[in-house]
Short mmCIF file of C-alpha atoms in Angstrom, two decimals:
data_model
loop_
_atom_site.label_atom_id
_atom_site.label_comp_id
_atom_site.label_asym_id
_atom_site.label_seq_id
_atom_site.Cartn_x
_atom_site.Cartn_y
_atom_site.Cartn_z
CA MET A 1 4.89 -8.11 -2.62
CA ASN A 2 2.00 -5.99 -1.28
CA VAL A 3 0.03 -4.88 -4.37
CA PHE A 4 -3.02 -2.63 -4.34
CA ILE A 5 -5.00 -2.33 -7.58
CA ASN A 6 -7.80 0.22 -7.45
CA ASP A 7 -7.13 0.22 -3.69
CA ILE A 8 -7.90 -3.52 -3.44
CA PRO A 9 -5.17 -5.78 -1.97
CA LEU A 10 -3.88 -8.40 -4.42
CA ILE A 11 -1.89 -11.00 -2.46
CA LEU A 12 0.29 -13.68 -4.07
CA LYS A 13 1.13 -16.82 -2.11
CA THR A 14 3.11 -19.90 -3.01
CA ALA A 15 1.46 -23.31 -2.93
CA SER A 16 3.68 -24.24 0.04
CA GLU A 17 2.47 -21.34 2.21
CA LYS A 18 -0.24 -22.08 4.74
CA VAL A 19 -3.70 -20.92 3.70
CA TYR A 20 -6.72 -21.23 6.00
CA LYS A 21 -9.92 -21.54 3.97
CA HIS A 22 -12.12 -20.42 6.85
CA GLU A 23 -10.54 -16.94 6.64
CA TYR A 24 -12.05 -16.37 3.19
CA ASP A 25 -15.59 -15.65 2.07
CA LEU A 26 -15.10 -17.41 -1.28
CA VAL A 27 -12.60 -20.08 -2.38
CA LEU A 28 -12.20 -20.84 -6.10
CA LYS A 29 -9.88 -22.60 -8.50
CA ALA A 30 -8.51 -20.81 -11.56
CA SER A 31 -10.46 -23.25 -13.73
CA ASP A 32 -13.80 -22.38 -12.08
CA HIS A 33 -16.27 -20.20 -13.96
CA PHE A 34 -16.86 -16.88 -12.18
CA THR A 35 -17.73 -13.28 -12.98
CA SER A 36 -16.94 -9.98 -11.32
CA LYS A 37 -20.25 -10.21 -9.42
CA ASP A 38 -19.00 -13.33 -7.65
CA LEU A 39 -15.98 -11.53 -6.19
CA VAL A 40 -17.33 -10.49 -2.81
CA GLY A 41 -15.45 -10.15 0.49
CA ASP A 42 -12.08 -11.84 0.92
CA VAL A 43 -11.57 -14.14 -2.07
CA LEU A 44 -9.01 -16.94 -2.50
CA ILE A 45 -8.21 -18.45 -5.92
CA LYS A 46 -6.01 -21.52 -6.25
CA ASP A 47 -3.78 -22.60 -9.16
CA ALA A 48 -3.33 -19.04 -10.41
CA ASP A 49 -1.48 -18.57 -13.71
CA VAL A 50 -0.58 -15.76 -16.11
CA LEU A 51 -3.94 -15.84 -17.89
CA LEU A 52 -5.79 -15.52 -14.59
CA ILE A 53 -3.59 -12.59 -13.49
CA ASP A 54 -4.33 -10.76 -16.75
CA ARG A 55 -8.06 -11.34 -16.41
CA LEU A 56 -8.21 -10.28 -12.77
CA VAL A 57 -6.13 -7.13 -13.28
CA ARG A 58 -8.48 -6.08 -16.09
CA LEU A 59 -11.49 -6.70 -13.86
CA MET A 60 -9.97 -4.79 -10.95
CA GLU A 61 -9.05 -1.84 -13.18
CA VAL A 62 -12.29 -1.59 -15.18
CA LYS A 63 -15.01 -2.85 -12.85
CA LYS A 64 -16.06 -1.13 -9.65
CA LEU A 65 -15.55 -4.12 -7.39
CA LYS A 66 -16.89 -2.36 -4.33
CA LYS A 67 -17.74 -5.61 -2.55
CA LEU A 68 -14.29 -7.16 -3.02
CA LYS A 69 -12.15 -6.64 0.11
CA SER A 70 -9.06 -8.63 -0.91
CA LEU A 71 -7.94 -11.11 -3.54
CA THR A 72 -5.43 -13.84 -2.67
CA LEU A 73 -3.89 -15.96 -5.43
CA VAL A 74 -2.12 -19.23 -4.72
CA THR A 75 0.42 -20.37 -7.31
CA ASP A 76 3.46 -22.60 -7.72
CA LYS A 77 4.95 -19.95 -10.02
CA LYS A 78 4.92 -16.93 -7.74
CA LYS A 79 8.12 -15.31 -9.02
CA ARG A 80 7.01 -15.63 -12.65
CA LEU A 81 3.58 -14.15 -11.87
CA ILE A 82 5.13 -11.21 -10.02
CA GLU A 83 7.39 -10.41 -12.98
CA HIS A 84 4.49 -10.77 -15.39
CA LEU A 85 2.38 -8.42 -13.26
CA LYS A 86 5.14 -5.80 -13.22
CA ASP A 87 5.44 -6.03 -17.01
CA GLN A 88 1.86 -4.75 -17.35
CA PHE A 89 2.81 -1.37 -15.88
CA LYS A 90 5.36 1.39 -15.95
CA ILE A 91 7.17 1.23 -12.60
CA VAL A 92 7.54 4.47 -10.63
CA LYS A 93 9.64 4.53 -7.45
CA ALA A 94 8.63 6.49 -4.35
CA ALA A 95 9.46 6.60 -0.65
CA GLY A 96 7.89 7.84 2.54
CA GLY A 97 7.70 7.52 6.28
CA LEU A 98 5.55 6.65 9.23
CA VAL A 99 6.72 9.27 11.72
CA VAL A 100 6.35 8.84 15.48
CA LYS A 101 6.92 11.06 18.49
CA ASP A 102 6.01 10.46 22.14
CA GLY A 103 3.80 7.51 21.23
CA LYS A 104 1.89 9.41 18.55
CA ILE A 105 1.79 8.98 14.76
CA LEU A 106 1.94 11.80 12.22
CA MET A 107 -1.00 11.72 9.82
CA MET A 108 -1.74 14.19 7.03
CA TYR A 109 -4.96 15.10 5.25
CA ARG A 110 -4.65 15.40 1.49
CA LEU A 111 -7.26 15.42 -1.28
CA GLY A 112 -10.04 14.21 1.00
CA VAL A 113 -8.21 11.27 2.61
CA TRP A 114 -5.82 10.66 5.49
CA ASP A 115 -2.36 9.78 4.31
CA LEU A 116 1.30 9.38 5.27
CA PRO A 117 4.03 11.66 3.85
CA LYS A 118 5.57 10.17 0.71
CA GLY A 119 6.55 11.07 -2.83
CA LYS A 120 8.42 10.12 -5.98
CA LEU A 121 12.16 9.75 -5.87
CA ASP A 122 14.30 12.16 -7.85
CA LYS A 123 16.44 10.70 -10.60
CA LYS A 124 19.35 8.68 -9.13
CA GLU A 125 18.21 9.60 -5.59
CA LYS A 126 18.80 6.94 -2.95
CA VAL A 127 15.67 5.54 -1.36
CA LYS A 128 16.45 6.46 2.26
CA GLU A 129 17.46 10.02 1.35
CA GLY A 130 14.34 10.42 -0.78
CA ALA A 131 12.10 9.27 2.05
CA LEU A 132 13.69 11.77 4.46
CA ARG A 133 13.38 14.58 1.91
CA GLU A 134 9.72 13.89 1.17
CA VAL A 135 8.72 13.74 4.84
CA GLU A 136 10.63 16.90 5.73
CA GLU A 137 9.29 18.81 2.72
CA GLU A 138 5.65 17.78 3.11
CA CYS A 139 5.45 18.37 6.87
CA ASN A 140 8.27 20.89 7.51
CA ILE A 141 9.78 18.78 10.29
CA GLN A 142 13.12 17.14 11.04
CA VAL A 143 13.25 13.34 11.23
CA GLU A 144 15.61 10.39 11.49
CA VAL A 145 15.14 6.88 10.14
CA LEU A 146 14.69 4.10 12.70
CA GLU A 147 14.08 1.05 10.52
CA LYS A 148 12.56 -0.22 7.29
CA LEU A 149 8.87 -1.02 6.91
CA PRO A 150 7.29 -3.22 4.21
CA LYS A 151 7.15 -1.88 0.66
CA THR A 152 3.82 -1.31 -1.07
CA TRP A 153 2.86 -1.28 -4.73
CA HIS A 154 -0.25 0.51 -5.95
CA SER A 155 -1.63 1.09 -9.41
CA TYR A 156 -3.14 4.14 -11.07
CA ALA A 157 -3.61 5.59 -14.53
CA TYR A 158 -1.74 8.71 -15.68
CA LYS A 159 -2.05 10.24 -19.15
CA GLY A 160 -3.33 6.98 -20.55
CA LYS A 161 -0.53 4.91 -19.04
CA LYS A 162 -0.81 2.18 -16.42
CA ILE A 163 1.47 3.05 -13.50
CA LEU A 164 2.58 0.78 -10.66
CA LYS A 165 4.14 2.85 -7.91
CA LYS A 166 6.63 1.07 -5.67
CA THR A 167 6.83 2.86 -2.32
CA SER A 168 9.60 2.10 0.15
CA TRP A 169 8.51 2.91 3.70
CA PHE A 170 10.55 3.73 6.79
CA LEU A 171 9.69 4.10 10.45
CA MET A 172 10.97 7.54 11.50
CA ASN A 173 11.42 9.49 14.71
CA CYS A 174 10.63 13.20 14.73
CA THR A 175 13.50 15.26 16.18
CA ASP A 176 11.98 18.72 15.64
CA ASP A 177 8.39 19.70 14.81
CA SER A 178 8.53 23.30 16.08
CA LEU A 179 7.80 24.64 12.57
CA MET A 180 5.47 21.87 11.43
CA LYS A 181 3.02 22.85 8.71
CA PRO A 182 1.44 21.21 5.65
CA GLN A 183 3.00 21.72 2.22
CA ALA A 184 0.18 23.53 0.44
CA GLU A 185 1.61 23.08 -3.07
CA GLU A 186 1.23 19.31 -2.57
CA PHE A 187 -2.46 19.84 -1.67
CA ILE A 188 -1.87 18.90 1.97
CA GLU A 189 -4.46 20.60 4.17
CA GLU A 190 -3.43 19.38 7.60
CA VAL A 191 -0.70 17.51 9.45
CA ARG A 192 -1.64 16.17 12.86
CA TRP A 193 -0.16 14.03 15.65
CA MET A 194 -2.59 11.26 16.58
CA THR A 195 -2.68 8.55 19.20
CA PRO A 196 -2.94 4.99 17.84
CA GLU A 197 -6.62 5.01 18.83
CA GLU A 198 -7.23 8.22 16.87
CA VAL A 199 -5.41 6.80 13.85
CA LEU A 200 -7.61 3.71 13.87
CA GLU A 201 -10.66 5.96 13.80
CA VAL A 202 -9.55 7.74 10.61
CA LEU A 203 -8.17 4.70 8.74
CA PRO A 204 -11.56 3.98 7.10
CA ASN A 205 -10.91 7.27 5.26
CA ALA A 206 -7.41 6.31 4.11
CA TYR A 207 -6.01 4.36 1.18
CA THR A 208 -5.79 0.62 1.76
CA SER A 209 -2.01 0.68 1.29
CA ILE A 210 -1.71 3.32 4.05
CA THR A 211 -3.92 1.22 6.31
CA PHE A 212 -1.63 -1.75 5.65
CA ILE A 213 1.50 0.16 6.73
CA VAL A 214 -0.13 1.65 9.84
CA GLN A 215 -1.58 -1.68 10.95
CA HIS A 216 1.78 -3.38 10.39
CA TYR A 217 3.38 -0.82 12.72
CA LEU A 218 0.66 -1.08 15.36
CA GLN A 219 0.88 -4.86 15.30
CA SER A 220 4.65 -4.67 15.75
CA LEU A 221 4.06 -2.53 18.84
CA LYS A 222 1.88 -5.26 20.33
CA THR A 223 4.43 -7.96 19.65
CA GLY A 224 7.31 -5.83 20.89
CA LYS A 225 9.18 -5.86 17.57
CA VAL A 226 9.63 -2.07 17.49
#
């Protein structure tokens, strides 16, 4: 489960999964005393439980943890913690696509950040069909699904409610971009084909969840899994 709270990655691992301490800037136990000011860089916390999840989510929502890059929690009750985390939010389902053509990736500029086409699913709409619809509507192109990509979950507040949006992602191939244009009513200013190098240059001005999906795809290219 790839969760992003206030654009900060929250990663849950089981106690049996390998964790390399040298990859983290700070390693704590759930029983250790710490404040929000201590959460700097990539942080690992062991023996996570429900109480710790509640405390950390509050901190991540209320505090401006600008120095926190990622938060990894190790627990022997991963499934329970995931369900407890979901219970704190209203779940909204969405879908989108990372679209490729001739070695390039389709990026779009919306509300001051670079993004990938995505949107909420209609009632009773199937995930794959919703992803195709959103991509075609937002970019005015024709696409086909190649394979699934990892799902992401990100939180936000809407009308006083805590929302956790589950986005299902698909790798897509563009079959026709002759009429490509941004969907203005969705506040999209630009849609642009970029080389992987160009995408990496703009990722610092993208949501962390978008960066995660793009980097997953680029890594799969290197390993030959695409």
